[in-house]
PDB file of C-alpha atoms in Angstrom:
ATOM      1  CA  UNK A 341       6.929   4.988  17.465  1.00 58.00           C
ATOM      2  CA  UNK A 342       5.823   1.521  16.105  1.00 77.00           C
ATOM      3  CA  UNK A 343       6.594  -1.225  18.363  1.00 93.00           C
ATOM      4  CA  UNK A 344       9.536  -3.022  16.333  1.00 95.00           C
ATOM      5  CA  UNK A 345      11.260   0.115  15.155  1.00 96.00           C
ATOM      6  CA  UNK A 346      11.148   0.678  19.730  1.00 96.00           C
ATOM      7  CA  UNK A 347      12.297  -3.167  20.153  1.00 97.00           C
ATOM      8  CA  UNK A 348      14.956  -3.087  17.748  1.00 98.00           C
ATOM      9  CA  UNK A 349      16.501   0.632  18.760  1.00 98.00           C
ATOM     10  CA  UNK A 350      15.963  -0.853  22.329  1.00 97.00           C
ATOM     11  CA  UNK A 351      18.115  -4.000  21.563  1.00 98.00           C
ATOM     12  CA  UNK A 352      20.695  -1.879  19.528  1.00 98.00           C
ATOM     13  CA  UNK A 353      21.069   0.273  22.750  1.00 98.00           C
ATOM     14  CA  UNK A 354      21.328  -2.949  25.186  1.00 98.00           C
ATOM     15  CA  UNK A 355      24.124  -4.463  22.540  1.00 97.00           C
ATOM     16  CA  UNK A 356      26.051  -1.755  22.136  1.00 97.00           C
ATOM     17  CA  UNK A 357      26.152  -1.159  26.233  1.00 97.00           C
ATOM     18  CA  UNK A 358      27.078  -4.610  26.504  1.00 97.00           C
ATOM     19  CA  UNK A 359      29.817  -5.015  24.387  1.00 94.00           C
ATOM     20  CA  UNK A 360      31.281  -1.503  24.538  1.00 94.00           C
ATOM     21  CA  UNK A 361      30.369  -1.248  28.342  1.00 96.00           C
ATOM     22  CA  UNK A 362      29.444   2.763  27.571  1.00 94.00           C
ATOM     23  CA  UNK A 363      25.902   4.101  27.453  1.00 96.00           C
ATOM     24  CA  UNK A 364      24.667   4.946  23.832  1.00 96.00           C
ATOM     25  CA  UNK A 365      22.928   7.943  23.586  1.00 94.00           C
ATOM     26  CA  UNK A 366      19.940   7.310  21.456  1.00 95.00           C
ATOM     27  CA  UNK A 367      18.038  10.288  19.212  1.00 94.00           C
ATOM     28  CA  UNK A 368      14.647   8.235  19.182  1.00 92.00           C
ATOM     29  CA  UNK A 369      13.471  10.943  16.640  1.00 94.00           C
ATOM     30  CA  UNK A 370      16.369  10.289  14.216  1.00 96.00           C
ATOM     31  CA  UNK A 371      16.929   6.870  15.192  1.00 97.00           C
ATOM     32  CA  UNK A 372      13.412   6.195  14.963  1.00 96.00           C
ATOM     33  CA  UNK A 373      12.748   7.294  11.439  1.00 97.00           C
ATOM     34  CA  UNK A 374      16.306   5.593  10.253  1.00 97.00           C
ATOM     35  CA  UNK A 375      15.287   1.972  11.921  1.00 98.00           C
ATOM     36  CA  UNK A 376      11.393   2.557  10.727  1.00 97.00           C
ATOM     37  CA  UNK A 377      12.617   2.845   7.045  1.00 97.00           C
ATOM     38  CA  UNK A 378      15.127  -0.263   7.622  1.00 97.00           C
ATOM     39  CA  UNK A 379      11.904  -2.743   8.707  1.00 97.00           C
ATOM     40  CA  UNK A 380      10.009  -1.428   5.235  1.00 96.00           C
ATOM     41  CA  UNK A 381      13.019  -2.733   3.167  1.00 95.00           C
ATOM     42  CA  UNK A 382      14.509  -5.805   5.873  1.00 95.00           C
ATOM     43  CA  UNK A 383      12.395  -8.155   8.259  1.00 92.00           C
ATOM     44  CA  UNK A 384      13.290  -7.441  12.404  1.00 96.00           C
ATOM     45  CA  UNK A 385      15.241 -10.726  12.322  1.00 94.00           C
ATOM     46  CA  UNK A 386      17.505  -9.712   9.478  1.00 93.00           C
ATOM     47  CA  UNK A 387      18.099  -6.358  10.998  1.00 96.00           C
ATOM     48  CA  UNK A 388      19.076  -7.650  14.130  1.00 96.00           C
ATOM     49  CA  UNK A 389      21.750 -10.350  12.832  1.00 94.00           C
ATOM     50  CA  UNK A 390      23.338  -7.416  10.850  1.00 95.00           C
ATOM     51  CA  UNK A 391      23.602  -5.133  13.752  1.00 96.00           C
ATOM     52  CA  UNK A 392      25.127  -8.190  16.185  1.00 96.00           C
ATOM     53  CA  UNK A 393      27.583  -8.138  13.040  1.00 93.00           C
ATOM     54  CA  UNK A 394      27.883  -5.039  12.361  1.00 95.00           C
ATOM     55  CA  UNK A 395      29.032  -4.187  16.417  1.00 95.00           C
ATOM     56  CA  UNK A 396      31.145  -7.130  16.404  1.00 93.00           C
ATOM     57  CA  UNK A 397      33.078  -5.654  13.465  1.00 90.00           C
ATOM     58  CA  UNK A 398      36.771  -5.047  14.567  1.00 85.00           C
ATOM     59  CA  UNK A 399      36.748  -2.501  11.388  1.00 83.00           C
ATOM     60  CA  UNK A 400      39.392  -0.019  12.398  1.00 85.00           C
ATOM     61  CA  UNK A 401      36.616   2.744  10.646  1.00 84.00           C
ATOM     62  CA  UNK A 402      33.795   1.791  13.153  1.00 80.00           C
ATOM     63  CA  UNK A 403      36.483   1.903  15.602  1.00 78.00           C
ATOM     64  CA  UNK A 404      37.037   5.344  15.270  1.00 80.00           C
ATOM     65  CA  UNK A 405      33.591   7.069  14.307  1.00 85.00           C
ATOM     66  CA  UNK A 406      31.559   4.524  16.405  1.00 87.00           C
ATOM     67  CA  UNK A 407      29.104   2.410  16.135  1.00 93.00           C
ATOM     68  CA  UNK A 408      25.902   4.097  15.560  1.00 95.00           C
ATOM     69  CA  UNK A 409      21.977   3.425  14.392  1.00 97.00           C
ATOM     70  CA  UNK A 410      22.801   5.848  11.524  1.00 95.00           C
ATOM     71  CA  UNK A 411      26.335   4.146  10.268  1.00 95.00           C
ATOM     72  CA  UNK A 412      24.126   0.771  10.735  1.00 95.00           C
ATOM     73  CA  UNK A 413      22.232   2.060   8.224  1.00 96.00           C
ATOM     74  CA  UNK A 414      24.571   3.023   5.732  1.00 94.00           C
ATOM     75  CA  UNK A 415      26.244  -0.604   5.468  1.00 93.00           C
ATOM     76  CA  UNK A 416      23.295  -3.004   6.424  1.00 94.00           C
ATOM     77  CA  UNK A 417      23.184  -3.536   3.066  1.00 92.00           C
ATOM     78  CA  UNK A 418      26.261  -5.049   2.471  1.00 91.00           C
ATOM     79  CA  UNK A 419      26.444  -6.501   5.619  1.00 92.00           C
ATOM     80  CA  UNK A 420      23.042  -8.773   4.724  1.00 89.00           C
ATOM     81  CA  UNK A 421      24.836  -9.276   0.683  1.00 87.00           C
ATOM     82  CA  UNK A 422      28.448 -10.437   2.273  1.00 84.00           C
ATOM     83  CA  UNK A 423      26.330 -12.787   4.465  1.00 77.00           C
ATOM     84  CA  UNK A 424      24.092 -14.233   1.708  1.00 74.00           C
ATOM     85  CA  UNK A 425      27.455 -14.677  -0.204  1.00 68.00           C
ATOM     86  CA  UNK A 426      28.687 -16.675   2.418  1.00 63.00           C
ATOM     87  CA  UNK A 427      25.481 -18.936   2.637  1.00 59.00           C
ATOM     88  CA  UNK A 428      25.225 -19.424  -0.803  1.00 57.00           C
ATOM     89  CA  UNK A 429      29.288 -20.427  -0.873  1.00 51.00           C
ATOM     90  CA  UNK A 430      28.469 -22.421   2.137  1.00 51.00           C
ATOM     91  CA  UNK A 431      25.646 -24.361   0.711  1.00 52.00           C
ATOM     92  CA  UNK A 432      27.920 -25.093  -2.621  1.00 49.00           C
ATOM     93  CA  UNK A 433      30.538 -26.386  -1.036  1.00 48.00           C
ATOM     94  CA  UNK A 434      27.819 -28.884   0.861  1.00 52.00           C
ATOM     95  CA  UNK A 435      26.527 -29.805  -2.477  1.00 50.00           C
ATOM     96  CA  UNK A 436      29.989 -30.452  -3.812  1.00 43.00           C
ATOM     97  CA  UNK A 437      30.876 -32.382  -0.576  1.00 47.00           C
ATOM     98  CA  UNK A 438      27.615 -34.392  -1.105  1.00 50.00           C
ATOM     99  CA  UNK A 439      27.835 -35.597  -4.644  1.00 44.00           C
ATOM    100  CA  UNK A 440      31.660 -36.355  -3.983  1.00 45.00           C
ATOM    101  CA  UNK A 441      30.449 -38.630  -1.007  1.00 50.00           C
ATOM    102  CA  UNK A 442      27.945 -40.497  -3.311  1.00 46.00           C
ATOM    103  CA  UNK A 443      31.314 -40.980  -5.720  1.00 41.00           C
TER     104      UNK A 443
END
């Protein structure tokens, strides 16, 4: 197993046993290929902002099913599109504050 695709299963494990205070069982075979096709598409950082979101979530779905490597994966994609949304809203409304200012 590549050495990211280890880290980042390795810090998924440590966050989720941290917040949820239960041990997660990881399948480092299907984990492994899930996370290893994640870094080919999103850089380690990226991956790891989403999951910190992603196990925050209070989403009464996750709730039930769990927070897992392979639901991650389903819904890292909108996780990292909802968050560039908000940057890119975030930076307009600078802008807008900035010209405004030199009013």
């Amino acid at each position: 197993m590549e050495n990211k695709t280890r880290e980042f299963i390795n810090f998924f494990r440590r966050e989720f046993e941290t917040k949820f205070k239960t041990r997660y069982c990881v399948n480092f075979a299907k984990d492994g290929f899930i996370v290893k096709k994640l870094l080919a598409q999103y850089d380690y950082s990226t991956l790891v902002n989403a999951a910190k979101e992603y196990l925050d979530s209070k989403d009464d779905f996750y709730q039930h099913v769990g927070h897992t490597i392979g639901l991650f994966s389903k819904v890292v994609k909108e996780i990292i599109k909802q968050r560039r949304k908000d940057v890119t809203a975030s930076s307009d409304i600078k802008q807008f504050e900035e010209v405004e200012d030199e009013l």
